[in-house]
Amino acid sequence: MVYNTLSTPRGGQYKLVLSDGSKVWLNASSSIRYPSSFAGNERVVEVTGEVYFEISHVIANASKGGTAKKVPFKVKIISPGGEGGEVEVLGTQFNINAYADEEAISTTLLEGSIKFSPLRPEGKTGDAVVIEPGQQVRLGKNGSLKVLKEADLEETIAWKNGLFMMNSAAIPVVLRQLARWYDVYIVYRKGVPEGRITGDIPREMNLSEVLKVMELSGVHFKIEDRKIVVNP
C-alpha cells in the first residue's frame, strides 16, 4: 500500500478528496497521512493539527453466503506532546483540533456519531467515548477525558468557511489562531491577558486590521517584524 502525506504551512489551507470520495479540509500547520487507495476491511488515516472530515460510506463486498458490511473509517490523531487518540467514524461530519500548543485535543461532531479512544503511552487505546451531534470530546494533556454536551459548532468550523469566529473566546486562544494563520509569533510583554472577545473576522483581512478589531477588548498590540507584541 502506497501512502501519501499532505501538509499545510502556517497561513495555508487545503481541501482534499480521498480515494473513497471522503472530503478533508486541512487548517493551517496541519497534515494528513493517507493511502493512495483504501484496501482491506478498514480505512485508516493519520492527522496532526486541525482537520475537518466529511466521510463517505463504503460497503464491503459480501463473501459467499455472508452479509455486506460498512467499511469503518478511523482517524489516528498524532500529537508532538505524546498524547493522542483514535476516532472511529460511525457518522460523517466532524472536526479534530489537535495542535500541540492547545490545552486539549478536541473532536467535535456535526453529523452522525463517532467513538473516541485516547491513546496511552504504550500505544494501547483507553476507554472509548461515543458522542452525538452537537457534542465535543476533549482529551487533556493530563489524560483527562471530558464531553461537552453543547459545543459551539459554528465557531468550531468557522475556519473552514474563511472566518475567525469568537463567541466570548479567550484572547490567548484567538492569538494562537492568528499566529498559525498569519505565520507570526506571540510575545507577552506583561503577562497573558485574561480578557475575552466576541465577533467574526474574515481570514482574508490584513493582520493589522484584525488587531485593531481586537483592541476593542482593551488589550493593545504591536507588530514587530513577525511578532505580535501584547501589552495588556
Coordinates of N, CA, C and O in Angstrom, one line a residue, residues 35-161:
P35 N -3.5 6.5 2.5 CA -3.2 5.6 1.4 C -3.7 6.2 0.1 O -4.7 6.8 0.0
S36 N -3.0 5.9 -1.0 CA -3.4 6.4 -2.3 C -4.8 5.7 -2.7 O -5.6 6.3 -3.4
S37 N -5.0 4.5 -2.2 CA -6.3 3.9 -2.3 C -6.5 3.0 -1.1 O -5.5 2.4 -0.6
F38 N -7.7 2.9 -0.6 CA -8.0 2.1 0.6 C -8.2 0.6 0.2 O -8.8 0.3 -0.9
A39 N -7.7 -0.3 1.0 CA -7.9 -1.7 0.8 C -8.1 -2.4 2.1 O -7.7 -1.8 3.2
G40 N -8.6 -3.6 2.1 CA -8.8 -4.3 3.4 C -10.2 -4.0 4.0 O -11.1 -3.4 3.4
N41 N -10.3 -4.3 5.3 CA -11.6 -4.2 6.0 C -11.7 -3.0 6.8 O -12.6 -2.9 7.6
E42 N -10.8 -2.0 6.6 CA -11.0 -0.7 7.3 C -10.2 0.4 6.6 O -9.3 0.1 5.8
R43 N -10.6 1.6 6.8 CA -9.9 2.8 6.2 C -9.2 3.6 7.3 O -10.0 4.0 8.2
V44 N -7.9 3.8 7.2 CA -7.2 4.5 8.3 C -6.4 5.6 7.8 O -5.7 5.4 6.8
V45 N -6.4 6.8 8.4 CA -5.6 7.9 8.1 C -5.0 8.4 9.4 O -5.5 8.1 10.5
E46 N -3.9 9.2 9.3 CA -3.3 9.9 10.5 C -3.3 11.4 10.3 O -3.0 11.8 9.2
V47 N -3.6 12.2 11.3 CA -3.6 13.6 11.2 C -2.9 14.3 12.3 O -2.7 13.7 13.4
T48 N -2.4 15.5 12.0 CA -1.9 16.4 13.0 C -2.6 17.8 12.8 O -3.1 18.0 11.7
G49 N -2.6 18.7 13.8 CA -3.2 20.0 13.6 C -4.7 20.0 13.7 O -5.3 19.3 14.5
E50 N -5.3 20.7 12.8 CA -6.8 20.7 12.7 C -7.3 20.3 11.4 O -6.9 20.8 10.3
V51 N -8.2 19.4 11.4 CA -8.8 18.8 10.2 C -10.3 18.5 10.3 O -10.7 18.1 11.3
Y52 N -11.0 18.9 9.2 CA -12.4 18.6 9.2 C -12.7 17.5 8.1 O -12.1 17.5 7.0
F53 N -13.6 16.6 8.5 CA -13.9 15.5 7.6 C -15.4 15.4 7.3 O -16.3 15.7 8.1
E54 N -15.6 15.0 6.0 CA -17.0 14.5 5.6 C -16.7 13.2 5.0 O -16.2 13.0 3.9
I55 N -17.2 12.1 5.7 CA -16.8 10.8 5.3 C -17.9 10.1 4.5 O -19.1 10.2 4.7
S56 N -17.4 9.4 3.4 CA -18.3 8.7 2.5 C -18.5 7.3 3.1 O -17.6 6.7 3.6
H57 N -19.7 6.7 3.0 CA -20.0 5.4 3.5 C -19.5 4.4 2.4 O -19.8 4.6 1.2
V58 N -18.8 3.4 2.8 CA -18.4 2.4 1.8 C -18.8 1.0 2.3 O -18.7 0.7 3.5
I59 N -19.4 0.2 1.4 CA -19.9 -1.1 1.8 C -19.0 -2.2 1.2 O -18.7 -2.1 0.0
A60 N -18.5 -3.1 2.0 CA -17.6 -4.1 1.5 C -18.4 -5.2 0.8 O -19.6 -5.5 1.2
N61 N -17.8 -5.8 -0.2 CA -18.4 -6.9 -0.9 C -18.6 -8.1 0.0 O -17.6 -8.5 0.7
A62 N -19.8 -8.6 0.1 CA -20.0 -9.8 1.0 C -19.4 -11.0 0.4 O -19.4 -11.3 -0.8
S63 N -18.8 -11.8 1.3 CA -18.3 -13.1 0.9 C -19.5 -14.0 0.6 O -20.7 -13.7 1.0
K64 N -19.2 -15.1 0.0 CA -20.3 -16.0 -0.4 C -21.2 -16.5 0.8 O -20.6 -17.0 1.8
G65 N -22.4 -16.2 0.8 CA -23.3 -16.5 1.9 C -23.2 -15.5 3.1 O -24.0 -15.7 4.0
G66 N -22.4 -14.5 3.0 CA -22.2 -13.5 4.1 C -23.1 -12.3 3.9 O -23.9 -12.2 2.9
T67 N -22.9 -11.4 4.8 CA -23.7 -10.1 4.7 C -22.8 -8.9 4.5 O -21.7 -8.9 5.1
A68 N -23.2 -8.1 3.6 CA -22.4 -6.9 3.2 C -22.3 -6.0 4.5 O -23.3 -5.8 5.2
K69 N -21.1 -5.5 4.7 CA -20.9 -4.6 5.9 C -20.2 -3.3 5.5 O -19.5 -3.2 4.5
K70 N -20.5 -2.3 6.3 CA -19.8 -1.0 6.1 C -18.3 -1.1 6.5 O -18.0 -1.8 7.4
V71 N -17.5 -0.5 5.7 CA -16.1 -0.4 6.0 C -15.8 0.7 6.9 O -16.0 1.9 6.6
P72 N -15.3 0.4 8.1 CA -15.1 1.5 9.1 C -14.0 2.5 8.7 O -13.0 2.1 8.0
F73 N -14.1 3.7 9.1 CA -13.1 4.7 8.8 C -12.5 5.2 10.2 O -13.3 5.5 11.1
K74 N -11.2 5.2 10.3 CA -10.6 5.5 11.6 C -9.5 6.6 11.3 O -8.8 6.6 10.3
V75 N -9.5 7.5 12.3 CA -8.5 8.6 12.2 C -7.6 8.5 13.5 O -8.1 8.6 14.6
K76 N -6.3 8.4 13.2 CA -5.4 8.4 14.3 C -4.8 9.8 14.5 O -4.3 10.4 13.5
I77 N -5.0 10.3 15.7 CA -4.6 11.7 16.0 C -3.1 11.7 16.6 O -2.9 11.1 17.6
I78 N -2.2 12.3 15.9 CA -0.8 12.3 16.3 C -0.5 13.7 16.9 O -0.8 14.7 16.2
S79 N 0.0 13.7 18.1 CA 0.4 15.0 18.7 C 1.9 14.9 19.2 O 2.3 13.9 19.8
P80 N 2.6 16.0 18.9 CA 4.0 16.0 19.3 C 4.2 15.9 20.8 O 5.2 15.5 21.3
G81 N 3.2 16.3 21.6 CA 3.2 16.2 23.0 C 3.2 14.8 23.6 O 3.3 14.6 24.8
G82 N 2.9 13.8 22.7 CA 2.8 12.4 23.2 C 1.4 11.9 23.3 O 1.1 10.8 23.1
E83 N 0.5 12.8 23.8 CA -0.9 12.4 23.9 C -1.5 12.3 22.5 O -1.0 12.9 21.5
G84 N -2.6 11.6 22.4 CA -3.2 11.4 21.1 C -4.5 10.6 21.2 O -4.9 10.3 22.3
G85 N -5.1 10.2 20.1 CA -6.3 9.5 20.2 C -6.7 8.8 18.9 O -6.0 9.0 17.9
E86 N -7.7 8.1 18.9 CA -8.2 7.4 17.7 C -9.7 7.7 17.6 O -10.5 7.5 18.6
V87 N -10.2 8.1 16.4 CA -11.6 8.4 16.2 C -12.1 7.3 15.2 O -11.6 7.2 14.1
E88 N -13.1 6.5 15.7 CA -13.7 5.6 14.8 C -15.0 6.2 14.3 O -15.9 6.6 15.1
V89 N -15.2 6.3 13.0 CA -16.3 7.1 12.4 C -17.5 6.2 12.3 O -17.5 5.2 11.6
L90 N -18.5 6.6 13.0 CA -19.8 6.0 12.9 C -20.8 6.9 12.2 O -21.9 6.5 11.9
G91 N -20.4 8.1 12.0 CA -21.2 9.1 11.2 C -20.4 9.7 10.1 O -19.6 9.0 9.5
T92 N -20.6 11.0 9.8 CA -20.0 11.5 8.6 C -19.2 12.8 8.8 O -18.1 13.0 8.3
Q93 N -19.7 13.8 9.6 CA -19.1 15.1 9.6 C -18.5 15.4 11.0 O -19.3 15.5 12.0
F94 N -17.2 15.7 11.1 CA -16.7 16.0 12.4 C -15.4 16.8 12.2 O -14.8 16.8 11.1
N95 N -14.9 17.5 13.3 CA -13.7 18.3 13.3 C -12.8 17.9 14.4 O -13.2 17.6 15.5
I96 N -11.5 17.8 14.0 CA -10.5 17.5 15.0 C -9.5 18.6 15.2 O -9.0 19.1 14.2
N97 N -9.3 19.0 16.4 CA -8.3 20.1 16.7 C -7.3 19.5 17.6 O -7.6 19.2 18.8
A98 N -6.0 19.3 17.1 CA -5.0 18.6 17.9 C -3.7 19.3 17.8 O -2.6 18.7 17.8
Y99 N -3.7 20.6 17.8 CA -2.5 21.4 17.8 C -1.7 21.2 19.1 O -2.4 21.1 20.2
A100 N -0.4 21.1 19.0 CA 0.4 20.9 20.2 C 0.3 22.0 21.3 O 0.5 21.8 22.5
D101 N 0.0 23.3 20.8 CA 0.0 24.4 21.7 C -1.4 24.6 22.3 O -1.5 25.6 23.1
E102 N -2.3 23.8 22.0 CA -3.7 23.9 22.7 C -3.7 23.1 23.9 O -2.9 22.2 24.1
E103 N -4.7 23.4 24.8 CA -4.7 22.7 26.1 C -5.3 21.3 26.0 O -5.1 20.5 26.9
A104 N -6.0 21.0 24.9 CA -6.6 19.7 24.8 C -6.8 19.3 23.3 O -6.8 20.2 22.5
I105 N -6.9 18.0 23.1 CA -7.3 17.6 21.7 C -8.8 17.6 21.7 O -9.4 16.9 22.6
S106 N -9.4 18.3 20.8 CA -10.9 18.4 20.7 C -11.4 17.8 19.5 O -10.9 18.1 18.4
T107 N -12.4 16.9 19.6 CA -13.1 16.3 18.5 C -14.6 16.7 18.6 O -15.2 16.4 19.6
T108 N -15.1 17.4 17.6 CA -16.5 17.9 17.6 C -17.3 17.3 16.5 O -16.8 17.2 15.3
L109 N -18.5 16.8 16.8 CA -19.3 16.1 15.9 C -20.4 16.9 15.4 O -21.2 17.5 16.2
L110 N -20.6 17.0 14.1 CA -21.7 17.7 13.5 C -22.8 16.8 13.0 O -24.0 17.2 13.0
E111 N -22.5 15.6 12.5 CA -23.5 14.7 12.0 C -23.1 13.3 12.2 O -21.9 12.9 12.0
G112 N -24.0 12.4 12.6 CA -23.8 11.0 12.8 C -23.4 10.7 14.2 O -23.9 11.2 15.1
S113 N -22.4 9.9 14.4 CA -21.8 9.6 15.7 C -20.4 9.1 15.5 O -20.0 8.5 14.5
I114 N -19.5 9.3 16.5 CA -18.2 8.9 16.5 C -17.8 8.3 17.8 O -18.3 8.6 18.9
K115 N -16.8 7.4 17.8 CA -16.2 6.8 19.0 C -14.8 7.3 19.2 O -14.0 7.1 18.3
F116 N -14.5 8.0 20.3 CA -13.2 8.5 20.5 C -12.5 7.6 21.6 O -13.0 7.4 22.7
S117 N -11.3 7.2 21.3 CA -10.5 6.4 22.2 C -9.1 7.1 22.4 O -8.4 7.3 21.5
P118 N -8.8 7.5 23.7 CA -7.5 8.1 23.9 C -6.4 7.0 23.7 O -6.6 5.8 24.0
L119 N -5.2 7.5 23.2 CA -4.1 6.6 23.1 C -3.2 6.7 24.3 O -2.8 7.8 24.7
R120 N -2.8 5.6 24.9 CA -1.9 5.6 26.0 C -0.5 5.5 25.5 O -0.2 5.1 24.4
P121 N 0.5 5.8 26.4 CA 1.9 5.9 26.0 C 2.4 4.6 25.4 O 3.3 4.6 24.5
E122 N 1.9 3.4 25.9 CA 2.4 2.1 25.3 C 1.7 1.8 24.0 O 1.9 0.7 23.4
G123 N 0.9 2.7 23.5 CA 0.3 2.6 22.2 C -1.1 1.9 22.2 O -1.7 1.8 21.2
K124 N -1.5 1.5 23.4 CA -2.9 1.0 23.5 C -3.9 2.1 23.7 O -3.6 3.2 24.0
T125 N -5.1 1.7 23.3 CA -6.2 2.7 23.5 C -6.9 2.6 24.8 O -7.0 1.5 25.3
G126 N -7.3 3.7 25.4 CA -8.0 3.7 26.6 C -9.5 3.5 26.4 O -10.0 3.2 25.4
D127 N -10.3 3.7 27.5 CA -11.7 3.6 27.4 C -12.3 4.6 26.4 O -12.0 5.7 26.4
A128 N -13.2 4.1 25.6 CA -13.8 4.9 24.5 C -15.0 5.6 24.9 O -15.7 5.2 25.9
V129 N -15.3 6.7 24.3 CA -16.4 7.6 24.5 C -17.2 7.8 23.2 O -16.5 8.1 22.1
V130 N -18.5 7.5 23.1 CA -19.3 7.8 21.9 C -20.0 9.1 22.1 O -20.7 9.3 23.1
I131 N -19.9 10.0 21.1 CA -20.6 11.3 21.2 C -21.6 11.4 20.1 O -21.5 10.7 19.1
E132 N -22.6 12.3 20.3 CA -23.7 12.5 19.4 C -23.5 13.9 18.7 O -22.7 14.7 19.2
P133 N -24.3 14.2 17.7 CA -24.2 15.5 17.0 C -24.3 16.7 18.0 O -25.2 16.6 18.9
G134 N -23.5 17.7 17.9 CA -23.5 18.8 18.8 C -22.7 18.7 20.0 O -22.5 19.6 20.8
Q135 N -22.0 17.5 20.2 CA -21.2 17.3 21.3 C -19.7 17.4 20.9 O -19.3 17.2 19.8
Q136 N -18.9 17.6 21.9 CA -17.4 17.6 21.7 C -16.7 16.8 22.8 O -17.1 16.9 24.0
V137 N -15.7 16.0 22.5 CA -14.9 15.3 23.5 C -13.6 15.9 23.5 O -13.0 16.2 22.5
R138 N -13.1 16.2 24.7 CA -11.8 16.9 24.9 C -10.8 16.0 25.7 O -11.2 15.5 26.8
L139 N -9.7 15.7 25.2 CA -8.6 14.9 25.8 C -7.6 15.9 26.3 O -6.8 16.5 25.5
G140 N -7.5 16.1 27.7 CA -6.5 17.0 28.2 C -5.1 16.4 28.2 O -4.9 15.2 28.1
K141 N -4.1 17.3 28.4 CA -2.7 16.8 28.4 C -2.4 15.9 29.6 O -1.4 15.2 29.6
N142 N -3.3 16.0 30.6 CA -3.1 15.1 31.8 C -3.8 13.8 31.6 O -3.9 13.0 32.5
G143 N -4.4 13.6 30.4 CA -5.1 12.3 30.2 C -6.6 12.3 30.5 O -7.3 11.4 30.3
S144 N -7.1 13.5 31.0 CA -8.5 13.6 31.4 C -9.4 13.6 30.2 O -9.0 14.2 29.1
L145 N -10.5 13.0 30.2 CA -11.4 12.9 29.1 C -12.8 13.6 29.5 O -13.4 13.2 30.5
K146 N -13.2 14.6 28.7 CA -14.4 15.3 29.1 C -15.3 15.5 27.9 O -14.8 15.7 26.8
V147 N -16.6 15.3 28.0 CA -17.6 15.5 27.0 C -18.4 16.8 27.2 O -19.0 16.9 28.3
L148 N -18.4 17.7 26.2 CA -19.2 18.9 26.3 C -20.5 18.6 25.5 O -20.5 18.2 24.4
K149 N -21.6 18.7 26.2 CA -22.9 18.3 25.6 C -23.4 19.3 24.6 O -24.1 18.9 23.7
E150 N -23.0 20.6 24.7 CA -23.4 21.6 23.7 C -22.2 22.4 23.2 O -21.9 23.4 23.8
A151 N -21.6 21.9 22.2 CA -20.4 22.6 21.6 C -20.9 23.6 20.7 O -22.0 23.6 20.1
D152 N -20.1 24.7 20.5 CA -20.4 25.7 19.6 C -19.9 25.3 18.2 O -18.8 25.5 17.8
L153 N -20.9 24.7 17.4 CA -20.5 24.2 16.1 C -20.0 25.2 15.1 O -19.1 25.0 14.3
E154 N -20.7 26.4 15.1 CA -20.4 27.4 14.2 C -19.0 27.9 14.4 O -18.2 28.1 13.5
E155 N -18.6 28.1 15.7 CA -17.3 28.6 16.0 C -16.2 27.5 15.7 O -15.2 27.9 15.2
T156 N -16.6 26.3 15.9 CA -15.6 25.2 15.7 C -15.2 25.1 14.2 O -14.0 24.9 13.9
I157 N -16.1 25.2 13.3 CA -15.8 25.0 11.9 C -15.7 26.4 11.1 O -15.7 26.4 9.9
A158 N -15.7 27.5 11.8 CA -15.6 28.8 11.1 C -14.4 28.9 10.3 O -14.4 29.5 9.2
W159 N -13.3 28.3 10.7 CA -12.0 28.4 9.9 C -12.2 27.8 8.5 O -11.7 28.3 7.5
K160 N -13.0 26.7 8.4 CA -13.3 26.0 7.1 C -14.0 27.0 6.2 O -13.9 26.9 5.0
N161 N -14.8 27.9 6.8 CA -15.6 28.8 6.0 C -15.0 30.2 5.9 O -15.6 31.2 5.5

